[in-house]
Amino acid sequence: MITIKNLSVAYTTDDKARQNKTVLADIGLSLSAGTVNIVIGPSGGGKSTLLKVIAGLLRPTAGSLELTAADGRQPVIGFMPQSCGLLPWETIEENVELAAKLRLKKSGASAADCGTMKAQARELMKQLGIDALAGCYPSEVSGGQQQRAALGRMFLLNPDILLMDEPFSALDELTRSEVRQLFAQLIVSRRQDEARPMTVLLVTHQVEEAVLLGEKIIVLDGRVKAVLDNPYRGQGQASCSGERSEFVHRLRRLLDREGGSEP
Ligand code: ADP
Ligand code: MG
């Protein structure tokens, strides 16, 4: 569960003549546990800033942020930055295992736990079609394969809150739809673990991607312009429902900077 109230973020500028730059103003959001939420908005609208604040990498200037896991404990947070965040000097397998390994180390896990984690990593890599690349370095594989490895890392960590900044943007159209599908499958398999529902916040600037993946779509441009429940999740562009196209148009209008917000 993510609860954000009256949150603002300003970047301080070195240039004394200029004021501090407010990039997010008075943000209020409440995201339920186990839901997939999309943040969409124009470039420079503060999407990455919002994710960094939730990930704890950036301190808000005002307001409050509350993150809770289903059972009330401190949630594990997974953050997939826009650049994938793979370490170039580690192999694909080591990169997939990285976050889970750190978490196990922190919790003083046994050798048996590490063995289980490694087996799960293998299984995930197989599912993602990168098991044959386990020993390669990121520079030796394609952009799509790097993004698969970054996804594998996140799903192996199995966080309570998963933050993803434009995770599919660097991919060509064909690979993008494949990796998106893998993501949707992983979410479904993760849903079976009812005791630990995963809350996802995914940034995109593509309307079709938002409608395909999100249960809730948040339009962000310095402030929250709209929060829409999306009844068309899982339905591709091919679905020729008139209501779906009207929904897509409504989203496009909201994304238009001149378009203002809905009441
Ligand atoms: P988005 O991800 O929606 O494209 P960002 O959150 O990256 O937007 O950026 C929002 C605004 O904040 C932009 O105008 C950007 O130039 C500015 N910004 C981002 N990071 C910094 C920073 N470290 N210092 C100053 N300004 C920044
Ligand atoms: Mg960004």
PDB file of N, CA, C and O in Angstrom, residues 1-2 30-38 160-162 183 187 191 197-202 213-216 218 229 233:
ATOM      1  N   MET A   1       0.850  -1.204   0.000  1.00  0.00           N
ATOM      2  CA  MET A   1       0.000   0.000   0.000  1.00  0.00           C
ATOM      3  C   MET A   1       0.882   1.249   0.000  1.00  0.00           C
ATOM      4  O   MET A   1       1.858   1.339   0.732  1.00  0.00           O
ATOM      5  N   ILE A   2       0.521   2.184  -0.840  1.00  0.00           N
ATOM      6  CA  ILE A   2       1.283   3.431  -0.928  1.00  0.00           C
ATOM      7  C   ILE A   2       0.312   4.588  -0.675  1.00  0.00           C
ATOM      8  O   ILE A   2      -0.699   4.709  -1.368  1.00  0.00           O
ATOM      9  N   SER A  30      -3.372   7.245  -3.413  1.00  0.00           N
ATOM     10  CA  SER A  30      -3.534   6.101  -2.532  1.00  0.00           C
ATOM     11  C   SER A  30      -3.619   4.857  -3.410  1.00  0.00           C
ATOM     12  O   SER A  30      -4.565   4.711  -4.175  1.00  0.00           O
ATOM     13  N   LEU A  31      -2.599   4.007  -3.327  1.00  0.00           N
ATOM     14  CA  LEU A  31      -2.541   2.831  -4.195  1.00  0.00           C
ATOM     15  C   LEU A  31      -2.671   1.564  -3.350  1.00  0.00           C
ATOM     16  O   LEU A  31      -1.888   1.351  -2.416  1.00  0.00           O
ATOM     17  N   SER A  32      -3.670   0.749  -3.675  1.00  0.00           N
ATOM     18  CA  SER A  32      -3.935  -0.444  -2.865  1.00  0.00           C
ATOM     19  C   SER A  32      -2.914  -1.532  -3.129  1.00  0.00           C
ATOM     20  O   SER A  32      -2.365  -1.627  -4.230  1.00  0.00           O
ATOM     21  N   ALA A  33      -2.736  -2.366  -2.110  1.00  0.00           N
ATOM     22  CA  ALA A  33      -1.806  -3.487  -2.218  1.00  0.00           C
ATOM     23  C   ALA A  33      -2.269  -4.428  -3.328  1.00  0.00           C
ATOM     24  O   ALA A  33      -3.459  -4.674  -3.488  1.00  0.00           O
ATOM     25  N   GLY A  34      -1.301  -4.930  -4.105  1.00  0.00           N
ATOM     26  CA  GLY A  34      -1.600  -5.935  -5.119  1.00  0.00           C
ATOM     27  C   GLY A  34      -2.157  -5.383  -6.416  1.00  0.00           C
ATOM     28  O   GLY A  34      -2.693  -6.141  -7.227  1.00  0.00           O
ATOM     29  N   THR A  35      -2.043  -4.073  -6.638  1.00  0.00           N
ATOM     30  CA  THR A  35      -2.581  -3.507  -7.887  1.00  0.00           C
ATOM     31  C   THR A  35      -1.451  -3.050  -8.811  1.00  0.00           C
ATOM     32  O   THR A  35      -0.351  -2.767  -8.361  1.00  0.00           O
ATOM     33  N   VAL A  36      -1.765  -2.985 -10.109  1.00  0.00           N
ATOM     34  CA  VAL A  36      -0.803  -2.468 -11.086  1.00  0.00           C
ATOM     35  C   VAL A  36      -1.248  -1.054 -11.475  1.00  0.00           C
ATOM     36  O   VAL A  36      -2.345  -0.865 -12.003  1.00  0.00           O
ATOM     37  N   ASN A  37      -0.391  -0.073 -11.175  1.00  0.00           N
ATOM     38  CA  ASN A  37      -0.721   1.326 -11.412  1.00  0.00           C
ATOM     39  C   ASN A  37       0.258   1.912 -12.413  1.00  0.00           C
ATOM     40  O   ASN A  37       1.453   1.676 -12.327  1.00  0.00           O
ATOM     41  N   ILE A  38      -0.283   2.678 -13.350  1.00  0.00           N
ATOM     42  CA  ILE A  38       0.565   3.273 -14.382  1.00  0.00           C
ATOM     43  C   ILE A  38       0.636   4.780 -14.147  1.00  0.00           C
ATOM     44  O   ILE A  38      -0.380   5.422 -13.889  1.00  0.00           O
ATOM     45  N   ASP A 160       7.562  -6.064  -2.201  1.00  0.00           N
ATOM     46  CA  ASP A 160       6.166  -5.710  -1.900  1.00  0.00           C
ATOM     47  C   ASP A 160       5.739  -4.565  -2.810  1.00  0.00           C
ATOM     48  O   ASP A 160       4.587  -4.462  -3.195  1.00  0.00           O
ATOM     49  N   ILE A 161       6.700  -3.690  -3.104  1.00  0.00           N
ATOM     50  CA  ILE A 161       6.426  -2.547  -3.971  1.00  0.00           C
ATOM     51  C   ILE A 161       7.428  -2.562  -5.117  1.00  0.00           C
ATOM     52  O   ILE A 161       8.641  -2.583  -4.889  1.00  0.00           O
ATOM     53  N   LEU A 162       6.917  -2.594  -6.342  1.00  0.00           N
ATOM     54  CA  LEU A 162       7.792  -2.642  -7.511  1.00  0.00           C
ATOM     55  C   LEU A 162       7.651  -1.345  -8.308  1.00  0.00           C
ATOM     56  O   LEU A 162       6.551  -1.014  -8.773  1.00  0.00           O
ATOM     57  N   PHE A 183       6.030  -9.716 -18.598  1.00  0.00           N
ATOM     58  CA  PHE A 183       5.752  -8.949 -17.389  1.00  0.00           C
ATOM     59  C   PHE A 183       4.346  -9.284 -16.871  1.00  0.00           C
ATOM     60  O   PHE A 183       4.159  -9.578 -15.688  1.00  0.00           O
ATOM     61  N   ILE A 187       3.344 -11.059 -13.309  1.00  0.00           N
ATOM     62  CA  ILE A 187       2.411 -10.441 -12.359  1.00  0.00           C
ATOM     63  C   ILE A 187       1.331 -11.443 -11.975  1.00  0.00           C
ATOM     64  O   ILE A 187       0.990 -11.600 -10.806  1.00  0.00           O
ATOM     65  N   ARG A 191       0.558 -13.054  -8.307  1.00  0.00           N
ATOM     66  CA  ARG A 191      -0.740 -12.843  -7.652  1.00  0.00           C
ATOM     67  C   ARG A 191      -1.172 -14.056  -6.844  1.00  0.00           C
ATOM     68  O   ARG A 191      -1.991 -13.965  -5.949  1.00  0.00           O
ATOM     69  N   PRO A 197       0.914  -9.630  -1.522  1.00  0.00           N
ATOM     70  CA  PRO A 197       0.542  -8.988  -2.785  1.00  0.00           C
ATOM     71  C   PRO A 197       1.564  -7.937  -3.190  1.00  0.00           C
ATOM     72  O   PRO A 197       2.125  -7.249  -2.332  1.00  0.00           O
ATOM     73  N   MET A 198       1.852  -7.850  -4.465  1.00  0.00           N
ATOM     74  CA  MET A 198       2.848  -6.884  -4.940  1.00  0.00           C
ATOM     75  C   MET A 198       2.137  -5.679  -5.562  1.00  0.00           C
ATOM     76  O   MET A 198       1.274  -5.820  -6.423  1.00  0.00           O
ATOM     77  N   THR A 199       2.518  -4.506  -5.111  1.00  0.00           N
ATOM     78  CA  THR A 199       1.957  -3.275  -5.656  1.00  0.00           C
ATOM     79  C   THR A 199       2.940  -2.722  -6.682  1.00  0.00           C
ATOM     80  O   THR A 199       4.112  -2.544  -6.365  1.00  0.00           O
ATOM     81  N   VAL A 200       2.454  -2.501  -7.889  1.00  0.00           N
ATOM     82  CA  VAL A 200       3.344  -2.057  -8.969  1.00  0.00           C
ATOM     83  C   VAL A 200       3.028  -0.612  -9.348  1.00  0.00           C
ATOM     84  O   VAL A 200       1.860  -0.225  -9.433  1.00  0.00           O
ATOM     85  N   LEU A 201       4.084   0.177  -9.538  1.00  0.00           N
ATOM     86  CA  LEU A 201       3.936   1.526 -10.084  1.00  0.00           C
ATOM     87  C   LEU A 201       4.884   1.619 -11.272  1.00  0.00           C
ATOM     88  O   LEU A 201       6.109   1.549 -11.109  1.00  0.00           O
ATOM     89  N   LEU A 202       4.304   1.691 -12.464  1.00  0.00           N
ATOM     90  CA  LEU A 202       5.097   1.627 -13.689  1.00  0.00           C
ATOM     91  C   LEU A 202       4.922   2.914 -14.500  1.00  0.00           C
ATOM     92  O   LEU A 202       3.801   3.358 -14.726  1.00  0.00           O
ATOM     93  N   LEU A 213      -1.754  -2.427 -19.599  1.00  0.00           N
ATOM     94  CA  LEU A 213      -1.189  -2.992 -18.362  1.00  0.00           C
ATOM     95  C   LEU A 213      -1.827  -2.497 -17.063  1.00  0.00           C
ATOM     96  O   LEU A 213      -1.782  -3.190 -16.053  1.00  0.00           O
ATOM     97  N   GLY A 214      -2.375  -1.283 -17.070  1.00  0.00           N
ATOM     98  CA  GLY A 214      -2.731  -0.664 -15.783  1.00  0.00           C
ATOM     99  C   GLY A 214      -4.146  -0.916 -15.317  1.00  0.00           C
ATOM    100  O   GLY A 214      -5.081  -0.874 -16.107  1.00  0.00           O
ATOM    101  N   GLU A 215      -4.297  -1.177 -14.023  1.00  0.00           N
ATOM    102  CA  GLU A 215      -5.639  -1.214 -13.442  1.00  0.00           C
ATOM    103  C   GLU A 215      -6.076   0.218 -13.141  1.00  0.00           C
ATOM    104  O   GLU A 215      -7.222   0.572 -13.223  1.00  0.00           O
ATOM    105  N   LYS A 216      -5.068   1.010 -12.766  1.00  0.00           N
ATOM    106  CA  LYS A 216      -5.322   2.409 -12.482  1.00  0.00           C
ATOM    107  C   LYS A 216      -4.303   3.210 -13.295  1.00  0.00           C
ATOM    108  O   LYS A 216      -3.139   2.821 -13.380  1.00  0.00           O
ATOM    109  N   ILE A 218      -2.601   6.980 -13.721  1.00  0.00           N
ATOM    110  CA  ILE A 218      -2.423   8.280 -13.090  1.00  0.00           C
ATOM    111  C   ILE A 218      -1.781   9.217 -14.108  1.00  0.00           C
ATOM    112  O   ILE A 218      -0.692   8.921 -14.613  1.00  0.00           O
ATOM    113  N   ASP A 229      -9.722   4.685 -13.308  1.00  0.00           N
ATOM    114  CA  ASP A 229      -9.802   3.229 -13.245  1.00  0.00           C
ATOM    115  C   ASP A 229      -9.917   2.740 -14.675  1.00  0.00           C
ATOM    116  O   ASP A 229     -10.674   3.310 -15.462  1.00  0.00           O
ATOM    117  N   ARG A 233      -7.981  -3.128 -19.262  1.00  0.00           N
ATOM    118  CA  ARG A 233      -6.696  -3.783 -19.043  1.00  0.00           C
ATOM    119  C   ARG A 233      -6.673  -5.163 -19.704  1.00  0.00           C
ATOM    120  O   ARG A 233      -7.640  -5.911 -19.622  1.00  0.00           O
TER     121      ARG A 233
END
